[in-house]
mmCIF file of C-alpha atoms and ligand atoms in Angstrom:
data_model
loop_
_atom_site.group_PDB
_atom_site.id
_atom_site.type_symbol
_atom_site.label_atom_id
_atom_site.label_comp_id
_atom_site.label_asym_id
_atom_site.label_seq_id
_atom_site.Cartn_x
_atom_site.Cartn_y
_atom_site.Cartn_z
ATOM 1 C CA UNK A 1 -38.030 -31.457 -16.842
ATOM 2 C CA UNK A 2 -39.727 -32.832 -13.657
ATOM 3 C CA UNK A 3 -39.901 -30.369 -10.772
ATOM 4 C CA UNK A 4 -37.436 -32.125 -8.376
ATOM 5 C CA UNK A 5 -34.773 -32.135 -11.062
ATOM 6 C CA UNK A 6 -35.297 -28.436 -11.757
ATOM 7 C CA UNK A 7 -34.950 -27.797 -8.058
ATOM 8 C CA UNK A 8 -31.760 -29.805 -7.858
ATOM 9 C CA UNK A 9 -30.351 -27.980 -10.893
ATOM 10 C CA UNK A 10 -31.224 -24.623 -9.345
ATOM 11 C CA UNK A 11 -29.644 -25.539 -6.038
ATOM 12 C CA UNK A 12 -26.523 -26.769 -7.800
ATOM 13 C CA UNK A 13 -26.263 -23.463 -9.668
ATOM 14 C CA UNK A 14 -26.703 -21.495 -6.461
ATOM 15 C CA UNK A 15 -24.073 -23.647 -4.775
ATOM 16 C CA UNK A 16 -21.588 -22.982 -7.588
ATOM 17 C CA UNK A 17 -22.308 -19.253 -7.504
ATOM 18 C CA UNK A 18 -21.889 -19.031 -3.745
ATOM 19 C CA UNK A 19 -18.683 -21.036 -4.034
ATOM 20 C CA UNK A 20 -17.405 -18.487 -6.561
ATOM 21 C CA UNK A 21 -18.325 -15.747 -4.123
ATOM 22 C CA UNK A 22 -16.457 -17.247 -1.241
ATOM 23 C CA UNK A 23 -13.453 -18.215 -3.336
ATOM 24 C CA UNK A 24 -13.404 -14.569 -4.366
ATOM 25 C CA UNK A 25 -12.253 -14.578 -7.972
ATOM 26 C CA UNK A 26 -12.171 -12.626 -10.116
ATOM 27 C CA UNK A 27 -10.744 -10.065 -7.745
ATOM 28 C CA UNK A 28 -8.753 -6.870 -7.802
ATOM 29 C CA UNK A 29 -6.884 -5.327 -4.866
ATOM 30 C CA UNK A 30 -4.738 -2.231 -4.588
ATOM 31 C CA UNK A 31 -2.888 -0.120 -2.065
ATOM 32 C CA UNK A 32 -4.818 2.815 -0.603
ATOM 33 C CA UNK A 33 -8.455 3.840 -1.191
ATOM 34 C CA UNK A 34 -8.030 4.371 -4.923
ATOM 35 C CA UNK A 35 -11.638 3.479 -5.654
ATOM 36 C CA UNK A 36 -11.767 4.677 -9.250
ATOM 37 C CA UNK A 37 -8.692 2.661 -10.122
ATOM 38 C CA UNK A 38 -10.256 -0.479 -8.667
ATOM 39 C CA UNK A 39 -13.559 0.179 -10.421
ATOM 40 C CA UNK A 40 -11.767 0.590 -13.744
ATOM 41 C CA UNK A 41 -9.842 -2.658 -13.259
ATOM 42 C CA UNK A 42 -12.960 -4.455 -12.049
ATOM 43 C CA UNK A 43 -14.936 -3.345 -15.113
ATOM 44 C CA UNK A 44 -12.149 -4.658 -17.318
ATOM 45 C CA UNK A 45 -12.287 -8.007 -15.514
ATOM 46 C CA UNK A 46 -16.065 -8.126 -15.857
ATOM 47 C CA UNK A 47 -15.729 -7.530 -19.591
ATOM 48 C CA UNK A 48 -13.464 -10.569 -19.787
ATOM 49 C CA UNK A 49 -10.126 -8.766 -20.071
ATOM 50 C CA UNK A 50 -7.017 -10.458 -18.715
ATOM 51 C CA UNK A 51 -5.529 -9.721 -15.303
ATOM 52 C CA UNK A 52 -2.628 -7.934 -17.025
ATOM 53 C CA UNK A 53 -5.049 -5.709 -18.946
ATOM 54 C CA UNK A 54 -7.080 -4.995 -15.817
ATOM 55 C CA UNK A 55 -4.035 -3.941 -13.817
ATOM 56 C CA UNK A 56 -2.814 -1.735 -16.659
ATOM 57 C CA UNK A 57 -6.248 -0.119 -17.008
ATOM 58 C CA UNK A 58 -6.602 0.389 -13.235
ATOM 59 C CA UNK A 59 -3.174 1.934 -12.754
ATOM 60 C CA UNK A 60 -3.614 4.003 -15.887
ATOM 61 C CA UNK A 61 -6.850 5.459 -14.491
ATOM 62 C CA UNK A 62 -4.942 6.461 -11.356
ATOM 63 C CA UNK A 63 -2.257 8.144 -13.465
ATOM 64 C CA UNK A 64 -4.859 10.178 -15.324
ATOM 65 C CA UNK A 65 -6.570 11.120 -12.053
ATOM 66 C CA UNK A 66 -3.201 11.945 -10.444
ATOM 67 C CA UNK A 67 -4.304 9.841 -7.447
ATOM 68 C CA UNK A 68 -3.310 11.676 -4.272
ATOM 69 C CA UNK A 69 -0.737 13.618 -6.285
ATOM 70 C CA UNK A 70 1.707 10.719 -5.974
ATOM 71 C CA UNK A 71 0.674 8.798 -9.074
ATOM 72 C CA UNK A 72 0.979 10.220 -12.565
ATOM 73 C CA UNK A 73 2.106 13.623 -13.809
ATOM 74 C CA UNK A 74 2.392 16.754 -11.656
ATOM 75 C CA UNK A 75 3.541 15.193 -8.394
ATOM 76 C CA UNK A 76 6.700 14.536 -6.380
ATOM 77 C CA UNK A 77 8.995 17.054 -8.105
ATOM 78 C CA UNK A 78 12.641 16.065 -7.949
ATOM 79 C CA UNK A 79 15.455 18.443 -6.938
ATOM 80 C CA UNK A 80 15.235 20.093 -10.345
ATOM 81 C CA UNK A 81 11.461 20.452 -10.121
ATOM 82 C CA UNK A 82 10.810 17.707 -12.662
ATOM 83 C CA UNK A 83 8.277 14.877 -12.244
ATOM 84 C CA UNK A 84 9.524 11.487 -13.436
ATOM 85 C CA UNK A 85 7.557 8.256 -13.261
ATOM 86 C CA UNK A 86 8.179 4.635 -12.248
ATOM 87 C CA UNK A 87 5.883 1.769 -13.245
ATOM 88 C CA UNK A 88 5.806 -1.986 -13.657
ATOM 89 C CA UNK A 89 3.487 -4.721 -14.898
ATOM 90 C CA UNK A 90 4.090 -8.413 -14.129
ATOM 91 C CA UNK A 91 2.259 -11.348 -15.681
ATOM 92 C CA UNK A 92 2.132 -14.073 -13.031
ATOM 93 C CA UNK A 93 1.344 -16.790 -15.546
ATOM 94 C CA UNK A 94 4.584 -16.320 -17.509
ATOM 95 C CA UNK A 95 6.649 -14.295 -15.016
ATOM 96 C CA UNK A 96 7.163 -11.760 -17.821
ATOM 97 C CA UNK A 97 7.740 -8.223 -16.599
ATOM 98 C CA UNK A 98 7.880 -4.803 -18.226
ATOM 99 C CA UNK A 99 8.968 -1.774 -16.248
ATOM 100 C CA UNK A 100 10.119 1.811 -16.645
ATOM 101 C CA UNK A 101 12.166 3.801 -14.134
ATOM 102 C CA UNK A 102 12.485 7.581 -13.942
ATOM 103 C CA UNK A 103 10.782 7.884 -17.329
ATOM 104 C CA UNK A 104 10.572 11.522 -18.459
ATOM 105 C CA UNK A 105 7.935 13.414 -20.434
ATOM 106 C CA UNK A 106 5.547 10.471 -20.771
ATOM 107 C CA UNK A 107 2.285 10.512 -18.825
ATOM 108 C CA UNK A 108 1.314 6.891 -19.451
ATOM 109 C CA UNK A 109 3.953 5.169 -17.336
ATOM 110 C CA UNK A 110 2.147 1.834 -16.874
ATOM 111 C CA UNK A 111 1.402 1.675 -20.605
ATOM 112 C CA UNK A 112 5.089 2.327 -21.296
ATOM 113 C CA UNK A 113 5.897 -0.555 -18.910
ATOM 114 C CA UNK A 114 3.438 -2.732 -20.774
ATOM 115 C CA UNK A 115 5.189 -1.949 -24.062
ATOM 116 C CA UNK A 116 8.436 -3.194 -22.507
ATOM 117 C CA UNK A 117 6.660 -6.418 -21.517
ATOM 118 C CA UNK A 118 4.918 -6.865 -24.837
ATOM 119 C CA UNK A 119 7.563 -5.889 -27.355
ATOM 120 C CA UNK A 120 10.946 -6.601 -25.786
ATOM 121 C CA UNK A 121 12.931 -9.292 -24.004
ATOM 122 C CA UNK A 122 13.995 -6.683 -21.430
ATOM 123 C CA UNK A 123 12.552 -6.116 -17.997
ATOM 124 C CA UNK A 124 13.358 -2.481 -17.176
ATOM 125 C CA UNK A 125 14.126 0.608 -19.255
ATOM 126 C CA UNK A 126 15.040 3.921 -17.626
ATOM 127 C CA UNK A 127 15.238 7.674 -18.108
ATOM 128 C CA UNK A 128 15.378 9.396 -21.473
ATOM 129 C CA UNK A 129 15.876 6.151 -23.357
ATOM 130 C CA UNK A 130 12.678 4.760 -21.863
ATOM 131 C CA UNK A 131 10.953 7.886 -23.185
ATOM 132 C CA UNK A 132 12.378 7.418 -26.685
ATOM 133 C CA UNK A 133 11.301 3.767 -26.601
ATOM 134 C CA UNK A 134 7.735 4.562 -25.497
ATOM 135 C CA UNK A 135 7.274 7.343 -28.037
ATOM 136 C CA UNK A 136 8.671 5.154 -30.817
ATOM 137 C CA UNK A 137 5.879 2.666 -30.154
ATOM 138 C CA UNK A 138 3.210 5.329 -30.313
ATOM 139 C CA UNK A 139 2.622 6.482 -26.735
ATOM 140 C CA UNK A 140 1.575 10.113 -26.435
ATOM 141 C CA UNK A 141 4.220 12.741 -25.836
ATOM 142 C CA UNK A 142 6.626 14.228 -25.196
ATOM 143 C CA UNK A 143 4.487 15.856 -22.481
ATOM 144 C CA UNK A 144 5.403 18.311 -19.783
ATOM 145 C CA UNK A 145 4.793 16.483 -16.496
ATOM 146 C CA UNK A 146 5.115 19.654 -14.417
ATOM 147 C CA UNK A 147 1.911 21.349 -13.239
ATOM 148 C CA UNK A 148 1.294 24.614 -11.383
ATOM 149 C CA UNK A 149 0.946 22.564 -8.186
ATOM 150 C CA UNK A 150 4.191 20.643 -8.593
ATOM 151 C CA UNK A 151 5.993 23.858 -9.526
ATOM 152 C CA UNK A 152 4.629 25.654 -6.449
ATOM 153 C CA UNK A 153 5.620 22.725 -4.220
ATOM 154 C CA UNK A 154 9.136 22.758 -5.631
ATOM 155 C CA UNK A 155 9.518 26.564 -5.293
ATOM 156 C CA UNK A 156 8.461 26.323 -1.652
ATOM 157 C CA UNK A 157 11.077 23.637 -1.097
ATOM 158 C CA UNK A 158 13.768 25.796 -2.720
ATOM 159 C CA UNK A 159 12.742 28.693 -0.486
ATOM 160 C CA UNK A 160 13.107 26.374 2.512
ATOM 161 C CA UNK A 161 16.773 25.899 1.652
ATOM 162 C CA UNK A 162 16.038 22.609 -0.105
ATOM 163 C CA UNK A 163 14.866 20.955 3.087
ATOM 164 C CA UNK A 164 14.179 18.110 3.495
ATOM 165 C CA UNK A 165 16.372 16.186 1.093
ATOM 166 C CA UNK A 166 17.892 12.774 0.522
ATOM 167 C CA UNK A 167 21.577 13.653 0.923
ATOM 168 C CA UNK A 168 23.825 12.460 3.717
ATOM 169 C CA UNK A 169 27.506 12.792 4.549
ATOM 170 C CA UNK A 170 27.833 15.843 2.303
ATOM 171 C CA UNK A 171 28.320 19.573 2.683
ATOM 172 C CA UNK A 172 26.635 22.250 0.585
ATOM 173 C CA UNK A 173 29.103 24.476 -1.167
ATOM 174 C CA UNK A 174 27.023 27.592 -0.569
ATOM 175 C CA UNK A 175 25.496 29.168 2.505
ATOM 176 C CA UNK A 176 22.150 27.620 1.818
ATOM 177 C CA UNK A 177 21.702 23.894 2.196
ATOM 178 C CA UNK A 178 20.961 23.530 -1.518
ATOM 179 C CA UNK A 179 23.499 21.851 -3.745
ATOM 180 C CA UNK A 180 25.895 21.446 -5.300
ATOM 181 C CA UNK A 181 27.261 19.237 -2.543
ATOM 182 C CA UNK A 182 30.693 17.844 -1.781
ATOM 183 C CA UNK A 183 31.489 14.755 0.211
ATOM 184 C CA UNK A 184 32.057 15.514 3.863
ATOM 185 C CA UNK A 185 35.546 13.986 3.684
ATOM 186 C CA UNK A 186 36.626 16.678 1.243
ATOM 187 C CA UNK A 187 36.169 19.370 3.925
ATOM 188 C CA UNK A 188 39.003 19.876 6.409
ATOM 189 C CA UNK A 189 38.032 19.677 10.080
ATOM 190 C CA UNK A 190 39.418 23.155 10.623
ATOM 191 C CA UNK A 191 37.037 24.685 8.151
ATOM 192 C CA UNK A 192 35.134 27.384 10.095
ATOM 193 C CA UNK A 193 32.006 26.617 8.182
ATOM 194 C CA UNK A 194 31.996 22.945 8.960
ATOM 195 C CA UNK A 195 29.605 22.780 11.922
ATOM 196 C CA UNK A 196 27.215 25.343 10.584
ATOM 197 C CA UNK A 197 26.984 23.808 7.160
ATOM 198 C CA UNK A 198 26.771 20.310 8.579
ATOM 199 C CA UNK A 199 23.391 21.225 10.038
ATOM 200 C CA UNK A 200 22.132 22.485 6.730
ATOM 201 C CA UNK A 201 21.997 19.150 4.957
ATOM 202 C CA UNK A 202 19.769 16.214 4.879
ATOM 203 C CA UNK A 203 16.843 16.746 7.187
ATOM 204 C CA UNK A 204 15.138 13.457 6.514
ATOM 205 C CA UNK A 205 12.299 13.375 4.021
ATOM 206 C CA UNK A 206 9.090 12.123 5.597
ATOM 207 C CA UNK A 207 7.095 9.534 3.696
ATOM 208 C CA UNK A 208 3.819 10.428 5.372
ATOM 209 C CA UNK A 209 2.121 11.352 2.134
ATOM 210 C CA UNK A 210 3.404 8.536 0.019
ATOM 211 C CA UNK A 211 0.727 6.800 -1.942
ATOM 212 C CA UNK A 212 1.949 4.605 -4.756
ATOM 213 C CA UNK A 213 -0.654 2.479 -6.463
ATOM 214 C CA UNK A 214 0.307 -1.194 -6.392
ATOM 215 C CA UNK A 215 -2.409 -3.417 -7.784
ATOM 216 C CA UNK A 216 -3.001 -7.148 -8.183
ATOM 217 C CA UNK A 217 -5.794 -8.931 -10.018
ATOM 218 C CA UNK A 218 -7.044 -12.422 -10.794
ATOM 219 C CA UNK A 219 -9.218 -12.617 -13.901
ATOM 220 C CA UNK A 220 -12.169 -14.861 -14.765
ATOM 221 C CA UNK A 221 -9.836 -17.501 -16.110
ATOM 222 C CA UNK A 222 -7.801 -17.509 -12.921
ATOM 223 C CA UNK A 223 -4.763 -15.684 -14.317
ATOM 224 C CA UNK A 224 -2.916 -13.384 -11.928
ATOM 225 C CA UNK A 225 -0.986 -10.153 -12.525
ATOM 226 C CA UNK A 226 0.427 -7.282 -10.482
ATOM 227 C CA UNK A 227 1.654 -3.793 -11.230
ATOM 228 C CA UNK A 228 2.625 -0.411 -9.871
ATOM 229 C CA UNK A 229 2.669 3.234 -10.854
ATOM 230 C CA UNK A 230 4.126 6.156 -8.925
ATOM 231 C CA UNK A 231 5.867 9.475 -9.292
ATOM 232 C CA UNK A 232 8.157 8.326 -6.500
ATOM 233 C CA UNK A 233 9.478 10.532 -3.758
ATOM 234 C CA UNK A 234 9.309 14.318 -3.529
ATOM 235 C CA UNK A 235 12.690 16.080 -3.786
ATOM 236 C CA UNK A 236 14.398 12.898 -4.928
ATOM 237 C CA UNK A 237 17.843 13.302 -6.394
ATOM 238 C CA UNK A 238 17.421 13.379 -10.195
ATOM 239 C CA UNK A 239 17.894 9.920 -11.634
ATOM 240 C CA UNK A 240 16.494 8.167 -8.564
ATOM 241 C CA UNK A 241 14.438 5.047 -9.277
ATOM 242 C CA UNK A 242 12.257 3.764 -6.440
ATOM 243 C CA UNK A 243 10.907 0.323 -5.604
ATOM 244 C CA UNK A 244 7.900 0.669 -7.935
ATOM 245 C CA UNK A 245 9.550 -0.787 -11.055
ATOM 246 C CA UNK A 246 11.746 -3.283 -9.189
ATOM 247 C CA UNK A 247 10.446 -6.841 -9.515
ATOM 248 C CA UNK A 248 9.689 -8.330 -6.101
ATOM 249 C CA UNK A 249 9.925 -4.924 -4.423
ATOM 250 C CA UNK A 250 6.979 -2.785 -5.592
ATOM 251 C CA UNK A 251 4.955 -5.791 -6.738
ATOM 252 C CA UNK A 252 5.215 -9.477 -7.592
ATOM 253 C CA UNK A 253 2.910 -12.159 -8.964
ATOM 254 C CA UNK A 254 3.256 -15.895 -9.364
ATOM 255 C CA UNK A 255 0.406 -17.990 -10.721
ATOM 256 C CA UNK A 256 1.369 -20.854 -8.399
ATOM 257 C CA UNK A 257 0.902 -18.780 -5.258
ATOM 258 C CA UNK A 258 -0.521 -15.264 -5.465
ATOM 259 C CA UNK A 259 0.574 -11.650 -5.675
ATOM 260 C CA UNK A 260 1.666 -8.660 -3.635
ATOM 261 C CA UNK A 261 1.838 -4.873 -3.845
ATOM 262 C CA UNK A 262 3.905 -2.518 -1.701
ATOM 263 C CA UNK A 263 3.962 1.168 -0.848
ATOM 264 C CA UNK A 264 6.186 3.356 1.294
ATOM 265 C CA UNK A 265 9.844 4.245 1.610
ATOM 266 C CA UNK A 266 11.004 2.570 -1.558
ATOM 267 C CA UNK A 267 14.673 3.277 -1.002
ATOM 268 C CA UNK A 268 14.588 1.086 2.097
ATOM 269 C CA UNK A 269 11.942 -1.391 0.987
ATOM 270 C CA UNK A 270 13.618 -2.409 -2.254
ATOM 271 C CA UNK A 271 16.591 -3.695 -0.242
ATOM 272 C CA UNK A 272 14.352 -6.476 1.088
ATOM 273 C CA UNK A 273 12.288 -7.414 -1.991
ATOM 274 C CA UNK A 274 9.256 -7.515 0.309
ATOM 275 C CA UNK A 275 6.761 -8.609 -2.340
ATOM 276 C CA UNK A 276 8.938 -11.535 -3.391
ATOM 277 C CA UNK A 277 9.193 -12.380 0.298
ATOM 278 C CA UNK A 278 5.403 -12.250 0.690
ATOM 279 C CA UNK A 279 4.781 -14.587 -2.228
ATOM 280 C CA UNK A 280 7.427 -17.023 -1.026
ATOM 281 C CA UNK A 281 5.956 -16.883 2.478
ATOM 282 C CA UNK A 282 2.539 -17.789 1.074
ATOM 283 C CA UNK A 283 4.123 -20.617 -0.915
ATOM 284 C CA UNK A 284 5.309 -22.022 2.416
ATOM 285 C CA UNK A 285 1.748 -21.984 3.713
ATOM 286 C CA UNK A 286 1.334 -18.586 5.379
ATOM 287 C CA UNK A 287 -1.938 -16.704 4.993
ATOM 288 C CA UNK A 288 -1.750 -13.364 3.164
ATOM 289 C CA UNK A 289 -1.806 -11.471 6.484
ATOM 290 C CA UNK A 290 0.919 -13.633 8.027
ATOM 291 C CA UNK A 291 3.020 -13.356 4.873
ATOM 292 C CA UNK A 292 2.701 -9.562 4.796
ATOM 293 C CA UNK A 293 3.409 -9.187 8.519
ATOM 294 C CA UNK A 294 6.496 -11.344 8.215
ATOM 295 C CA UNK A 295 7.841 -9.322 5.276
ATOM 296 C CA UNK A 296 7.258 -6.040 7.109
ATOM 297 C CA UNK A 297 8.884 -7.365 10.291
ATOM 298 C CA UNK A 298 12.050 -8.271 8.369
ATOM 299 C CA UNK A 299 12.444 -4.648 7.257
ATOM 300 C CA UNK A 300 11.522 -3.160 10.608
ATOM 301 C CA UNK A 301 14.178 -5.263 12.383
ATOM 302 C CA UNK A 302 16.870 -3.440 10.405
ATOM 303 C CA UNK A 303 15.130 -0.082 9.873
ATOM 304 C CA UNK A 304 12.853 0.562 12.874
ATOM 305 C CA UNK A 305 11.945 4.019 11.554
ATOM 306 C CA UNK A 306 10.936 2.976 8.049
ATOM 307 C CA UNK A 307 7.429 3.630 6.763
ATOM 308 C CA UNK A 308 5.715 1.151 4.498
ATOM 309 C CA UNK A 309 2.849 -1.219 3.827
ATOM 310 C CA UNK A 310 1.998 -4.326 1.876
ATOM 311 C CA UNK A 311 -1.146 -5.910 0.462
ATOM 312 C CA UNK A 312 -1.084 -9.642 -0.301
ATOM 313 C CA UNK A 313 -3.436 -11.824 -2.348
ATOM 314 C CA UNK A 314 -3.466 -15.606 -2.763
ATOM 315 C CA UNK A 315 -4.943 -17.647 -5.595
ATOM 316 C CA UNK A 316 -8.069 -18.365 -3.571
ATOM 317 C CA UNK A 317 -8.797 -14.642 -3.502
ATOM 318 C CA UNK A 318 -7.898 -14.305 0.185
ATOM 319 C CA UNK A 319 -6.207 -11.007 0.938
ATOM 320 C CA UNK A 320 -4.507 -9.226 3.812
ATOM 321 C CA UNK A 321 -2.198 -6.378 4.657
ATOM 322 C CA UNK A 322 0.495 -5.237 7.051
ATOM 323 C CA UNK A 323 2.181 -1.915 7.700
ATOM 324 C CA UNK A 324 4.733 -0.090 9.796
ATOM 325 C CA UNK A 325 4.998 3.577 10.719
ATOM 326 C CA UNK A 326 1.568 4.567 9.432
ATOM 327 C CA UNK A 327 -1.993 3.311 9.200
ATOM 328 C CA UNK A 328 -2.604 1.629 5.889
ATOM 329 C CA UNK A 329 -5.696 1.162 3.788
ATOM 330 C CA UNK A 330 -6.175 -1.103 0.803
ATOM 331 C CA UNK A 331 -9.057 -1.570 -1.624
ATOM 332 C CA UNK A 332 -10.754 -4.708 -2.866
ATOM 333 C CA UNK A 333 -13.484 -5.577 -5.316
ATOM 334 C CA UNK A 334 -14.619 -9.114 -5.950
ATOM 335 C CA UNK A 335 -17.691 -11.182 -6.701
ATOM 336 C CA UNK A 336 -20.495 -10.421 -4.285
ATOM 337 C CA UNK A 337 -19.289 -6.870 -3.505
ATOM 338 C CA UNK A 338 -21.479 -4.154 -4.915
ATOM 339 C CA UNK A 339 -18.666 -1.659 -4.928
ATOM 340 C CA UNK A 340 -15.095 -1.266 -3.714
ATOM 341 C CA UNK A 341 -14.468 -2.289 -0.097
ATOM 342 C CA UNK A 342 -11.779 -0.500 1.893
ATOM 343 C CA UNK A 343 -9.799 -2.403 4.544
ATOM 344 C CA UNK A 344 -7.837 -0.612 7.255
ATOM 345 C CA UNK A 345 -4.634 -2.063 8.686
ATOM 346 C CA UNK A 346 -2.882 -0.761 11.793
ATOM 347 C CA UNK A 347 0.809 -1.130 12.577
ATOM 348 C CA UNK A 348 1.678 -3.974 14.938
ATOM 349 C CA UNK A 349 1.666 -2.885 18.601
ATOM 350 C CA UNK A 350 5.401 -3.411 18.870
ATOM 351 C CA UNK A 351 5.916 -0.813 16.068
HETATM 352 C C1 SD4 B 1 8.837 5.139 -3.898
HETATM 353 N N1 SD4 B 1 7.487 3.441 -2.954
HETATM 354 O O1 SD4 B 1 9.173 5.585 -4.987
HETATM 355 C C2 SD4 B 1 7.468 4.604 -3.778
HETATM 356 C C3 SD4 B 1 6.593 5.653 -3.254
HETATM 357 C C4 SD4 B 1 5.436 5.122 -2.524
HETATM 358 O O2 SD4 B 1 3.602 5.286 -1.329
HETATM 359 O O3 SD4 B 1 5.222 3.995 -2.309
HETATM 360 N N2 SD4 B 1 4.590 5.843 -2.062
HETATM 361 O O4 SD4 B 1 9.566 5.131 -2.918
#
């Protein structure tokens, strides 16, 4: 081949490669600096696995590592001291979803969610029946999800009269503020205990240490997926399911537009389907940052004290985040990055 042609070919190749770099796919993003989770997902993408596989592998790594104690076994004990898990996986090419809520005695929550996606027409299975389902298809278990750390955390909470907790408008029936509780209406106003006991309930749980993994990925073939895994909220009332396994709340992905992952006070956030909102905002032309800021502002208008954050990703590989009530960090790895990059997002000044 004559030299000029070789040169032109080389330049063309370089141009294509640089274009891939700036378009930024394949790509994987997730809430918080969960570097090992991103690396695991990125390796899966590099090996040619699908976006769904990469998200499952990434979240699964976080579960095994018990990322920040709020993903996987041994974290966020509920009122009975038990750890239960929420997880979801969404395939943005088909809009198929598999999710598990408050699954018990199974460590591999995201893999259980994937089984729902792969082998059923359902979207969400919960509690003991989700466990039976997952075990029937070969997932490991039953496993004890309690660890020495989660037990110690729960005992300390019991010793602190079960404070804080998620109850409101109730009265404890004993002299501690632990349950069982009765509705406040069932107490007569003349009850001597009323005022004293009223103060014993429901000091609000802070979400300062909340760190769900919500992850989104675009694979080499341009397919998008999103997923979540979390042990939810410490001292939750048994049976509570958070936003993690709720489609459009904890995560969302649509091949036509992009994807989103959320973290924070799931009880509030799921009322707004913030990730669905983000994707629809991007469909209307907003950038990922604008879309995320808009979704957060809708929640903050109604719940000024809520704590939460969002990471958004469009099909071009552009990403952005927004948060309220805390400083947020999210992780990214894409073509041209040697390792995971961490991005920091601050709450809007008006927060
Ligand atoms: C939940 N949203 O169950 C989850 C917890 C979380 O960052 O996001 N932590 O409410």
